[in-house]
């Protein structure tokens, strides 16, 4: 996920690792997400400006419906809790990087529908999703002011 030269392989490895981490949480095999996956997200953030649209996709964990398809007995509440735990753990580990990336991808001019601008917007929105994941009274603050707090 962090080092493969092929973009698709990195994305697929990231999706597989995130899926496994969340299924382990759902099944009670782990009490927190795989630290190797959380660390690898830091590598994605470090290289995010190389290809912003790709980075935005890398930062999107599998959907709850994808997790449900991997389960014999579907527990929607457990799936939601596991995905939220993963996102909040990543946000806590990389809050400063998310805030810096969010600030550095601010729009500098008029709206443009081109691919590069769309990728920048997608990455900025992905960062914001992590920065506001605690969904608490601090989530409405500027991302640079919430980056240091730890989601509960």
Tab-separated table of C-alpha atoms in Angstrom:
chain	number	residue	atom	x	y	z
A	1	UNK	CA	0.000	0.000	0.000
A	2	UNK	CA	2.757	2.447	0.857
A	3	UNK	CA	5.551	1.381	-1.460
A	4	UNK	CA	4.358	-0.489	-4.553
A	5	UNK	CA	5.219	1.292	-7.802
A	6	UNK	CA	1.877	0.370	-9.389
A	7	UNK	CA	-0.970	2.676	-8.344
A	8	UNK	CA	-3.692	0.063	-8.718
A	9	UNK	CA	-1.734	-2.393	-6.573
A	10	UNK	CA	-1.323	0.262	-3.874
A	11	UNK	CA	-5.036	1.060	-3.939
A	12	UNK	CA	-6.049	-2.615	-3.848
A	13	UNK	CA	-3.601	-3.339	-1.007
A	14	UNK	CA	-5.005	-0.381	0.931
A	15	UNK	CA	-8.585	-1.529	0.424
A	16	UNK	CA	-7.692	-5.079	1.461
A	17	UNK	CA	-5.833	-3.900	4.562
A	18	UNK	CA	-8.647	-1.564	5.595
A	19	UNK	CA	-11.257	-4.266	4.994
A	20	UNK	CA	-9.286	-6.775	7.075
A	21	UNK	CA	-8.760	-4.231	9.870
A	22	UNK	CA	-12.463	-3.433	10.032
A	23	UNK	CA	-13.536	-7.083	9.863
A	24	UNK	CA	-11.142	-7.844	12.744
A	25	UNK	CA	-12.851	-5.107	14.769
A	26	UNK	CA	-16.312	-6.404	13.883
A	27	UNK	CA	-15.424	-10.002	14.744
A	28	UNK	CA	-13.722	-9.013	18.008
A	29	UNK	CA	-10.283	-10.196	16.857
A	30	UNK	CA	-8.855	-6.722	17.532
A	31	UNK	CA	-9.751	-3.815	19.785
A	32	UNK	CA	-8.150	-1.209	17.528
A	33	UNK	CA	-7.267	-0.980	13.828
A	34	UNK	CA	-4.068	-2.540	12.510
A	35	UNK	CA	-1.260	-0.071	13.326
A	36	UNK	CA	0.576	-1.019	10.114
A	37	UNK	CA	-2.392	0.153	8.067
A	38	UNK	CA	-2.667	3.374	10.085
A	39	UNK	CA	1.058	3.984	9.549
A	40	UNK	CA	0.758	3.315	5.806
A	41	UNK	CA	-1.892	6.021	5.563
A	42	UNK	CA	0.847	8.425	6.671
A	43	UNK	CA	2.850	7.410	3.592
A	44	UNK	CA	-0.175	8.144	1.418
A	45	UNK	CA	-0.454	11.582	3.005
A	46	UNK	CA	3.248	12.257	2.481
A	47	UNK	CA	2.910	11.595	-1.264
A	48	UNK	CA	-0.605	12.992	-1.692
A	49	UNK	CA	0.409	15.942	-3.844
A	50	UNK	CA	1.977	13.634	-6.445
A	51	UNK	CA	-1.527	12.623	-7.576
A	52	UNK	CA	-4.285	14.243	-5.544
A	53	UNK	CA	-7.185	12.318	-7.069
A	54	UNK	CA	-5.427	9.020	-6.409
A	55	UNK	CA	-4.609	10.060	-2.833
A	56	UNK	CA	-8.277	10.925	-2.248
A	57	UNK	CA	-9.223	7.410	-3.363
A	58	UNK	CA	-6.517	5.871	-1.176
A	59	UNK	CA	-7.897	7.731	1.844
A	60	UNK	CA	-11.407	6.354	1.341
A	61	UNK	CA	-11.866	3.113	3.274
A	62	UNK	CA	-14.217	0.460	1.894
A	63	UNK	CA	-17.896	1.306	2.116
A	64	UNK	CA	-20.106	-0.279	4.741
A	65	UNK	CA	-21.945	-2.162	1.989
A	66	UNK	CA	-18.638	-3.717	0.873
A	67	UNK	CA	-18.000	-4.940	4.402
A	68	UNK	CA	-21.497	-6.390	4.573
A	69	UNK	CA	-20.825	-8.442	1.442
A	70	UNK	CA	-17.770	-9.963	3.156
A	71	UNK	CA	-19.785	-11.149	6.172
A	72	UNK	CA	-21.856	-14.302	6.633
A	73	UNK	CA	-24.113	-12.568	9.168
A	74	UNK	CA	-24.431	-8.837	8.616
A	75	UNK	CA	-24.427	-6.547	11.651
A	76	UNK	CA	-24.977	-2.981	10.373
A	77	UNK	CA	-24.255	-1.387	13.763
A	78	UNK	CA	-20.953	-3.246	14.132
A	79	UNK	CA	-19.966	-2.386	10.562
A	80	UNK	CA	-20.667	1.303	11.125
A	81	UNK	CA	-18.803	1.301	14.448
A	82	UNK	CA	-15.763	-0.431	12.930
A	83	UNK	CA	-15.553	1.998	10.004
A	84	UNK	CA	-15.925	4.970	12.339
A	85	UNK	CA	-13.238	3.557	14.655
A	86	UNK	CA	-10.868	3.159	11.704
A	87	UNK	CA	-11.453	6.710	10.455
A	88	UNK	CA	-11.109	8.216	13.929
A	89	UNK	CA	-7.925	6.264	14.642
A	90	UNK	CA	-6.376	7.471	11.392
A	91	UNK	CA	-7.484	11.035	12.154
A	92	UNK	CA	-5.910	10.878	15.601
A	93	UNK	CA	-2.639	9.510	14.250
A	94	UNK	CA	-2.310	11.925	11.327
A	95	UNK	CA	-4.344	14.991	12.324
A	96	UNK	CA	-1.542	17.471	11.710
A	97	UNK	CA	-0.829	16.031	8.259
A	98	UNK	CA	-4.520	16.152	7.346
A	99	UNK	CA	-4.770	19.772	8.504
A	100	UNK	CA	-1.653	20.838	6.613
A	101	UNK	CA	-2.825	19.096	3.445
A	102	UNK	CA	-6.301	20.586	3.819
A	103	UNK	CA	-4.881	24.098	4.121
A	104	UNK	CA	-2.428	23.638	1.246
A	105	UNK	CA	-5.154	22.498	-1.149
A	106	UNK	CA	-7.336	25.581	-0.720
A	107	UNK	CA	-8.831	26.993	-3.888
A	108	UNK	CA	-6.723	29.826	-5.236
A	109	UNK	CA	-9.097	31.080	-7.906
A	110	UNK	CA	-12.291	30.566	-9.824
A	111	UNK	CA	-13.919	27.146	-10.069
A	112	UNK	CA	-12.454	24.916	-12.746
A	113	UNK	CA	-13.904	21.545	-13.811
A	114	UNK	CA	-10.548	20.195	-15.045
A	115	UNK	CA	-9.155	16.916	-13.716
A	116	UNK	CA	-6.380	18.472	-11.624
A	117	UNK	CA	-8.816	20.814	-9.860
A	118	UNK	CA	-11.290	17.991	-9.291
A	119	UNK	CA	-8.517	15.873	-7.766
A	120	UNK	CA	-7.489	18.731	-5.478
A	121	UNK	CA	-11.097	19.193	-4.328
A	122	UNK	CA	-11.499	15.451	-3.732
A	123	UNK	CA	-8.331	15.348	-1.626
A	124	UNK	CA	-9.349	18.425	0.334
A	125	UNK	CA	-12.757	16.853	1.056
A	126	UNK	CA	-11.115	13.587	2.139
A	127	UNK	CA	-8.930	15.515	4.570
A	128	UNK	CA	-11.943	17.370	5.922
A	129	UNK	CA	-13.786	14.077	6.409
A	130	UNK	CA	-10.992	12.865	8.703
A	131	UNK	CA	-10.591	16.195	10.481
A	132	UNK	CA	-14.276	16.288	11.403
A	133	UNK	CA	-14.636	12.570	12.160
A	134	UNK	CA	-15.006	13.082	15.910
A	135	UNK	CA	-18.360	14.782	15.183
A	136	UNK	CA	-18.108	16.697	18.442
A	137	UNK	CA	-18.307	20.335	19.450
A	138	UNK	CA	-14.833	20.946	17.992
A	139	UNK	CA	-15.657	19.631	14.511
A	140	UNK	CA	-16.965	23.006	13.361
A	141	UNK	CA	-13.645	24.749	13.994
A	142	UNK	CA	-11.028	25.518	11.385
A	143	UNK	CA	-9.156	22.313	10.449
A	144	UNK	CA	-5.863	23.774	11.588
A	145	UNK	CA	-7.346	24.349	15.034
A	146	UNK	CA	-8.822	20.834	15.350
A	147	UNK	CA	-5.848	18.866	14.063
A	148	UNK	CA	-4.187	18.489	17.451
A	149	UNK	CA	-7.240	17.165	19.259
A	150	UNK	CA	-7.746	13.462	19.586
A	151	UNK	CA	-11.139	12.084	18.511
A	152	UNK	CA	-12.922	10.076	21.164
